Short mmCIF file of C-alpha atoms in Angstrom, two decimals:
data_model
loop_
_atom_site.label_atom_id
_atom_site.label_comp_id
_atom_site.label_asym_id
_atom_site.label_seq_id
_atom_site.Cartn_x
_atom_site.Cartn_y
_atom_site.Cartn_z
CA UNK A 1 5.49 8.67 1.48
CA UNK A 2 5.23 12.25 0.20
CA UNK A 3 2.29 11.15 -1.91
CA UNK A 4 0.53 9.89 1.23
CA UNK A 5 1.10 13.22 2.98
CA UNK A 6 -0.45 15.06 0.04
CA UNK A 7 -3.55 12.93 0.58
CA UNK A 8 -3.80 14.06 4.20
CA UNK A 9 -6.87 16.06 5.29
CA UNK A 10 -6.82 19.83 5.84
CA UNK A 11 -8.79 21.33 8.71
CA UNK A 12 -9.40 24.84 10.00
CA UNK A 13 -9.15 26.07 13.59
CA UNK A 14 -12.79 25.15 14.19
CA UNK A 15 -12.21 21.57 13.04
CA UNK A 16 -14.11 22.00 9.78
CA UNK A 17 -12.71 20.40 6.65
CA UNK A 18 -11.15 22.91 4.26
CA UNK A 19 -11.60 22.45 0.51
CA UNK A 20 -8.47 22.17 -1.63
CA UNK A 21 -6.74 25.53 -2.11
CA UNK A 22 -6.88 27.32 -5.43
CA UNK A 23 -4.12 26.14 -7.69
CA UNK A 24 -2.39 28.32 -10.22
CA UNK A 25 -0.09 27.58 -13.06
CA UNK A 26 3.60 28.30 -12.90
CA UNK A 27 5.11 31.52 -14.13
CA UNK A 28 6.75 32.22 -17.41
CA UNK A 29 3.55 32.12 -19.43
CA UNK A 30 3.18 28.36 -19.09
CA UNK A 31 0.08 26.95 -20.75
CA UNK A 32 -2.65 26.37 -18.18
CA UNK A 33 -5.23 23.65 -17.85
CA UNK A 34 -8.96 24.29 -17.50
CA UNK A 35 -8.65 24.57 -13.71
CA UNK A 36 -5.83 27.12 -13.69
CA UNK A 37 -3.06 24.63 -13.05
CA UNK A 38 -0.06 24.15 -15.28
CA UNK A 39 -1.14 21.97 -18.18
CA UNK A 40 -0.57 18.33 -17.44
CA UNK A 41 1.66 16.31 -19.73
CA UNK A 42 0.93 12.80 -18.49
CA UNK A 43 0.21 9.97 -20.90
CA UNK A 44 -1.21 6.48 -20.64
CA UNK A 45 2.35 5.18 -20.39
CA UNK A 46 3.37 7.47 -17.53
CA UNK A 47 0.11 6.76 -15.71
CA UNK A 48 0.71 3.03 -16.11
CA UNK A 49 4.23 3.41 -14.75
CA UNK A 50 2.93 5.21 -11.66
CA UNK A 51 0.29 2.53 -11.11
CA UNK A 52 2.93 -0.19 -11.35
CA UNK A 53 5.22 1.50 -8.82
CA UNK A 54 2.29 2.13 -6.47
CA UNK A 55 0.75 -1.34 -6.62
CA UNK A 56 3.77 -3.62 -6.94
CA UNK A 57 5.89 -3.41 -3.82
CA UNK A 58 7.80 -5.74 -1.56
CA UNK A 59 4.48 -7.28 -0.59
CA UNK A 60 4.73 -9.52 -3.64
CA UNK A 61 7.63 -11.28 -1.90
CA UNK A 62 5.11 -12.90 0.43
CA UNK A 63 2.83 -14.13 -2.36
CA UNK A 64 4.71 -17.42 -2.63
CA UNK A 65 4.17 -18.04 1.08
CA UNK A 66 0.50 -17.04 0.79
CA UNK A 67 0.01 -19.36 -2.16
CA UNK A 68 1.58 -22.19 -0.18
CA UNK A 69 -0.93 -21.66 2.63
CA UNK A 70 -3.92 -21.90 0.27
CA UNK A 71 -2.50 -24.44 -2.16
CA UNK A 72 -1.94 -24.27 -5.90
CA UNK A 73 -5.68 -24.35 -6.60
CA UNK A 74 -7.15 -21.83 -4.17
CA UNK A 75 -4.07 -19.61 -3.96
CA UNK A 76 -4.02 -18.35 -7.58
CA UNK A 77 -7.83 -18.26 -7.71
CA UNK A 78 -7.98 -16.10 -4.58
CA UNK A 79 -5.34 -13.72 -5.92
CA UNK A 80 -7.21 -13.41 -9.21
CA UNK A 81 -10.53 -12.71 -7.46
CA UNK A 82 -9.12 -9.94 -5.30
CA UNK A 83 -7.19 -8.51 -8.24
CA UNK A 84 -10.50 -8.15 -10.07
CA UNK A 85 -12.12 -6.61 -6.99
CA UNK A 86 -9.30 -4.08 -6.72
CA UNK A 87 -9.59 -3.26 -10.41
CA UNK A 88 -13.34 -2.79 -10.11
CA UNK A 89 -13.16 -0.52 -7.06
CA UNK A 90 -10.35 1.44 -8.72
CA UNK A 91 -12.71 2.13 -11.61
CA UNK A 92 -15.34 3.32 -9.13
CA UNK A 93 -12.75 5.62 -7.55
CA UNK A 94 -11.71 6.96 -10.96
CA UNK A 95 -15.34 7.90 -11.64
CA UNK A 96 -15.17 10.15 -8.57
CA UNK A 97 -12.21 12.14 -9.88
CA UNK A 98 -14.53 15.03 -10.73
CA UNK A 99 -17.36 16.24 -8.54
CA UNK A 100 -20.66 16.86 -10.26
CA UNK A 101 -20.21 16.55 -13.99
CA UNK A 102 -17.65 13.87 -14.84
CA UNK A 103 -16.34 15.86 -17.79
CA UNK A 104 -16.21 19.47 -16.60
CA UNK A 105 -16.83 19.12 -12.85
CA UNK A 106 -14.35 20.20 -10.15
CA UNK A 107 -11.32 17.96 -9.98
CA UNK A 108 -10.54 16.18 -6.71
CA UNK A 109 -6.77 16.24 -6.53
CA UNK A 110 -6.38 13.90 -3.57
CA UNK A 111 -8.18 10.92 -2.12
CA UNK A 112 -9.30 13.05 0.82
CA UNK A 113 -10.72 15.72 -1.48
CA UNK A 114 -12.86 13.09 -3.19
CA UNK A 115 -14.12 11.71 0.13
CA UNK A 116 -14.97 15.23 1.33
CA UNK A 117 -16.80 16.00 -1.92
CA UNK A 118 -19.15 13.02 -1.70
CA UNK A 119 -19.36 11.73 1.88
CA UNK A 120 -20.11 13.05 5.37
CA UNK A 121 -17.66 14.78 7.70
CA UNK A 122 -17.28 11.75 10.00
CA UNK A 123 -16.25 9.68 6.99
CA UNK A 124 -13.66 12.30 6.09
CA UNK A 125 -12.20 12.06 9.59
CA UNK A 126 -12.15 8.27 9.62
CA UNK A 127 -10.55 8.23 6.18
CA UNK A 128 -7.80 10.49 7.51
CA UNK A 129 -7.28 8.15 10.45
CA UNK A 130 -6.99 5.13 8.17
CA UNK A 131 -4.54 6.96 5.92
CA UNK A 132 -2.28 8.02 8.77
CA UNK A 133 -2.42 4.61 10.43
CA UNK A 134 -1.51 3.06 7.10
CA UNK A 135 1.30 5.59 6.60
CA UNK A 136 2.81 5.07 10.06
CA UNK A 137 2.29 1.31 9.93
CA UNK A 138 3.95 1.09 6.54
CA UNK A 139 6.94 3.12 7.73
CA UNK A 140 7.38 0.93 10.81
CA UNK A 141 6.71 -2.29 8.94
CA UNK A 142 9.18 -1.58 6.17
CA UNK A 143 11.84 -0.60 8.67
CA UNK A 144 11.41 -3.96 10.39
CA UNK A 145 11.29 -6.00 7.20
CA UNK A 146 14.22 -4.14 5.62
CA UNK A 147 16.39 -4.88 8.65
CA UNK A 148 15.35 -8.54 8.65
CA UNK A 149 16.14 -8.85 4.95
CA UNK A 150 19.55 -7.22 5.42
CA UNK A 151 20.28 -9.57 8.32
CA UNK A 152 19.18 -12.52 6.16
CA UNK A 153 21.69 -11.57 3.47
CA UNK A 154 24.42 -11.36 6.10
CA UNK A 155 23.49 -14.77 7.51
CA UNK A 156 23.37 -16.37 4.07
CA UNK A 157 26.89 -15.13 3.35
CA UNK A 158 28.04 -16.24 6.80
CA UNK A 159 26.66 -19.76 6.34
CA UNK A 160 28.24 -19.93 2.91
CA UNK A 161 31.66 -19.07 4.33
CA UNK A 162 31.54 -20.92 7.66
CA UNK A 163 28.98 -23.68 7.13
CA UNK A 164 25.46 -24.15 8.48
CA UNK A 165 26.66 -25.13 11.94
CA UNK A 166 28.27 -21.73 12.53
CA UNK A 167 26.76 -19.12 14.85
CA UNK A 168 25.73 -16.45 12.36
CA UNK A 169 23.18 -14.64 14.51
CA UNK A 170 23.14 -10.87 14.08
CA UNK A 171 21.32 -8.04 15.83
CA UNK A 172 18.80 -6.28 13.59
CA UNK A 173 18.91 -2.99 15.53
CA UNK A 174 21.91 -1.73 13.58
CA UNK A 175 20.15 -2.30 10.27
CA UNK A 176 17.03 -0.50 11.52
CA UNK A 177 19.09 2.53 12.51
CA UNK A 178 20.84 2.61 9.13
CA UNK A 179 17.55 2.26 7.26
CA UNK A 180 15.99 5.06 9.33
CA UNK A 181 18.99 7.32 8.72
CA UNK A 182 18.69 6.79 4.96
CA UNK A 183 14.99 7.70 5.11
CA UNK A 184 15.78 10.91 6.99
CA UNK A 185 18.43 11.79 4.41
CA UNK A 186 16.11 11.23 1.46
CA UNK A 187 13.28 13.14 3.13
CA UNK A 188 15.40 16.30 3.01
CA UNK A 189 15.63 16.30 -0.78
CA UNK A 190 13.36 18.99 -2.31
CA UNK A 191 10.60 17.76 -4.66
CA UNK A 192 11.73 14.21 -4.05
CA UNK A 193 8.48 12.80 -5.45
CA UNK A 194 8.97 14.65 -8.75
CA UNK A 195 12.41 13.24 -9.60
CA UNK A 196 12.30 11.43 -12.94
CA UNK A 197 15.15 9.10 -12.14
CA UNK A 198 13.39 8.07 -8.95
CA UNK A 199 10.32 6.97 -10.90
CA UNK A 200 12.53 4.92 -13.22
CA UNK A 201 14.28 3.23 -10.29
CA UNK A 202 10.92 2.57 -8.62
CA UNK A 203 9.55 0.91 -11.74
CA UNK A 204 12.67 -1.25 -12.06
CA UNK A 205 12.41 -2.25 -8.40
CA UNK A 206 8.73 -3.10 -8.82
CA UNK A 207 9.54 -5.55 -11.60
CA UNK A 208 12.46 -6.85 -9.54
CA UNK A 209 10.07 -7.62 -6.69
CA UNK A 210 7.86 -9.50 -9.13
CA UNK A 211 10.74 -11.58 -10.48
CA UNK A 212 11.91 -12.36 -6.94
CA UNK A 213 8.35 -13.39 -6.10
CA UNK A 214 8.36 -15.78 -9.05
CA UNK A 215 11.68 -17.16 -7.87
CA UNK A 216 10.36 -17.66 -4.35
CA UNK A 217 7.36 -19.55 -5.70
CA UNK A 218 9.82 -22.06 -7.20
CA UNK A 219 11.80 -22.41 -3.95
CA UNK A 220 11.13 -26.14 -3.74
CA UNK A 221 13.65 -26.63 -6.53
CA UNK A 222 16.39 -24.46 -5.01
CA UNK A 223 19.21 -25.77 -2.81
CA UNK A 224 19.61 -25.55 0.95
CA UNK A 225 21.09 -22.08 1.20
CA UNK A 226 18.03 -20.45 -0.38
CA UNK A 227 15.78 -22.45 1.96
CA UNK A 228 17.76 -21.11 4.88
CA UNK A 229 17.28 -17.52 3.72
CA UNK A 230 13.54 -18.08 3.22
CA UNK A 231 13.22 -19.58 6.70
CA UNK A 232 14.98 -16.54 8.13
CA UNK A 233 12.89 -13.94 6.30
CA UNK A 234 9.40 -15.34 5.98
CA UNK A 235 7.76 -15.69 9.45
CA UNK A 236 7.84 -12.12 10.74
CA UNK A 237 7.96 -10.57 7.29
CA UNK A 238 4.69 -12.11 6.13
CA UNK A 239 2.82 -11.30 9.34
CA UNK A 240 3.78 -7.63 9.25
CA UNK A 241 2.87 -7.21 5.58
CA UNK A 242 -0.33 -9.20 6.09
CA UNK A 243 -1.46 -6.94 8.90
CA UNK A 244 -0.64 -3.74 7.00
CA UNK A 245 -2.49 -5.01 3.97
CA UNK A 246 -5.49 -6.05 6.04
CA UNK A 247 -5.99 -2.69 7.77
CA UNK A 248 -5.55 -0.75 4.54
CA UNK A 249 -7.37 -2.89 2.00
CA UNK A 250 -11.02 -2.70 3.01
CA UNK A 251 -11.41 0.97 4.00
CA UNK A 252 -9.21 2.62 1.37
CA UNK A 253 -9.59 0.17 -1.51
CA UNK A 254 -13.21 -0.93 -1.15
CA UNK A 255 -15.36 0.96 1.37
CA UNK A 256 -14.74 4.59 0.39
CA UNK A 257 -14.80 4.02 -3.41
CA UNK A 258 -18.06 2.07 -3.08
CA UNK A 259 -19.68 4.67 -0.81
CA UNK A 260 -18.58 7.57 -3.03
CA UNK A 261 -19.84 5.82 -6.15
CA UNK A 262 -23.21 5.14 -4.52
CA UNK A 263 -23.49 8.78 -3.47
CA UNK A 264 -22.35 10.08 -6.86
CA UNK A 265 -24.73 7.92 -8.89
CA UNK A 266 -27.54 8.43 -6.36
CA UNK A 267 -28.14 4.69 -6.09
CA UNK A 268 -31.17 4.11 -3.89
CA UNK A 269 -31.02 1.82 -0.88
CA UNK A 270 -32.17 -1.79 -1.18
CA UNK A 271 -32.03 -1.73 -4.97
CA UNK A 272 -30.28 -4.62 -6.67
CA UNK A 273 -27.19 -2.56 -7.45
CA UNK A 274 -27.01 -1.12 -3.92
CA UNK A 275 -27.26 -4.57 -2.37
CA UNK A 276 -24.58 -5.93 -4.71
CA UNK A 277 -22.13 -3.12 -3.89
CA UNK A 278 -22.75 -3.35 -0.15
CA UNK A 279 -22.39 -7.13 -0.26
CA UNK A 280 -19.03 -6.73 -1.98
CA UNK A 281 -17.94 -4.26 0.70
CA UNK A 282 -19.12 -6.57 3.50
CA UNK A 283 -17.32 -9.57 2.00
CA UNK A 284 -14.06 -7.64 1.74
CA UNK A 285 -14.49 -6.37 5.30
CA UNK A 286 -14.85 -9.91 6.64
CA UNK A 287 -11.81 -11.08 4.67
CA UNK A 288 -9.74 -8.11 5.91
CA UNK A 289 -10.87 -8.75 9.48
CA UNK A 290 -9.90 -12.41 9.28
CA UNK A 291 -6.54 -11.50 7.73
CA UNK A 292 -5.86 -8.92 10.44
CA UNK A 293 -6.68 -11.38 13.23
CA UNK A 294 -4.47 -14.05 11.67
CA UNK A 295 -1.60 -11.61 11.20
CA UNK A 296 -1.86 -10.36 14.77
CA UNK A 297 -1.72 -13.94 16.01
CA UNK A 298 1.36 -14.56 13.87
CA UNK A 299 3.07 -11.39 15.09
CA UNK A 300 2.24 -12.33 18.69
CA UNK A 301 3.94 -15.69 18.27
CA UNK A 302 6.98 -14.05 16.67
CA UNK A 303 7.22 -11.44 19.41
CA UNK A 304 7.57 -14.12 22.08
CA UNK A 305 11.17 -14.55 21.00
CA UNK A 306 11.73 -10.89 20.16
CA UNK A 307 13.55 -8.66 22.65
CA UNK A 308 13.97 -5.01 21.56
CA UNK A 309 17.59 -4.07 20.85
CA UNK A 310 18.78 -7.56 21.82
CA UNK A 311 17.10 -9.95 19.44
CA UNK A 312 19.18 -11.81 16.92
CA UNK A 313 17.90 -13.34 13.72
#
């Protein structure tokens, strides 16, 4: 979450976008990089670890459900296609790391800095809106899904002890409050995003999500208790994650990288390359729109039985 805040736009009193502030290296005679910052010590391995923790989240838990909706043929093919699209647009975004010359040009330290360096002011504003909507939506969505998952664990244990005919309903409000309190506690830690042990735990959790996702994809071979847990978690969980993914995928993963790349490389309109890039962006927009509409419909159905502070799962 701190990383998302660092990506937030900076504006002056007149509403104009402010360029990134000058950055200086730390004291003590530390060796400086070519831009005056403390020399970076990252490697391919550390960069890969950060990519893993950023890309692999609890969203992979819904991949089994998504695959089931599309079938074993179209499900994996669709995931592979959009994985390649994400990889391609990530490469376009990486090419925009420096403004001007790609070797010695000014570094863009945040996503917003890159957008401001290449695109128009209205695109900078809309990018900020998408980032904040994604940030707030993710915070709300994960609070909901975390509470549902905690309640599912409680119900699974309850059914195991008392049998499947027992009344094991539980209010999720308590779990939401606890989850929110933990977030507030962690947010008070200084330099929380720079803690080494946190990165290690995040990487471990990312792989754990992946292994759980593999396990969920094999749920047809698991006994009744696991099916009960899946039935408890999946409906609302998938709709929330689907909606968050839909509103964040096209603008932040496809549209802005494509537009910045076109502007950087000075690709002329209606050329073959321009048409190909814009067609890719349009295709992803339509897919995101369809996914958002479907997720909203699913959330609407789920909310019919949801009463704030009184709903049991």
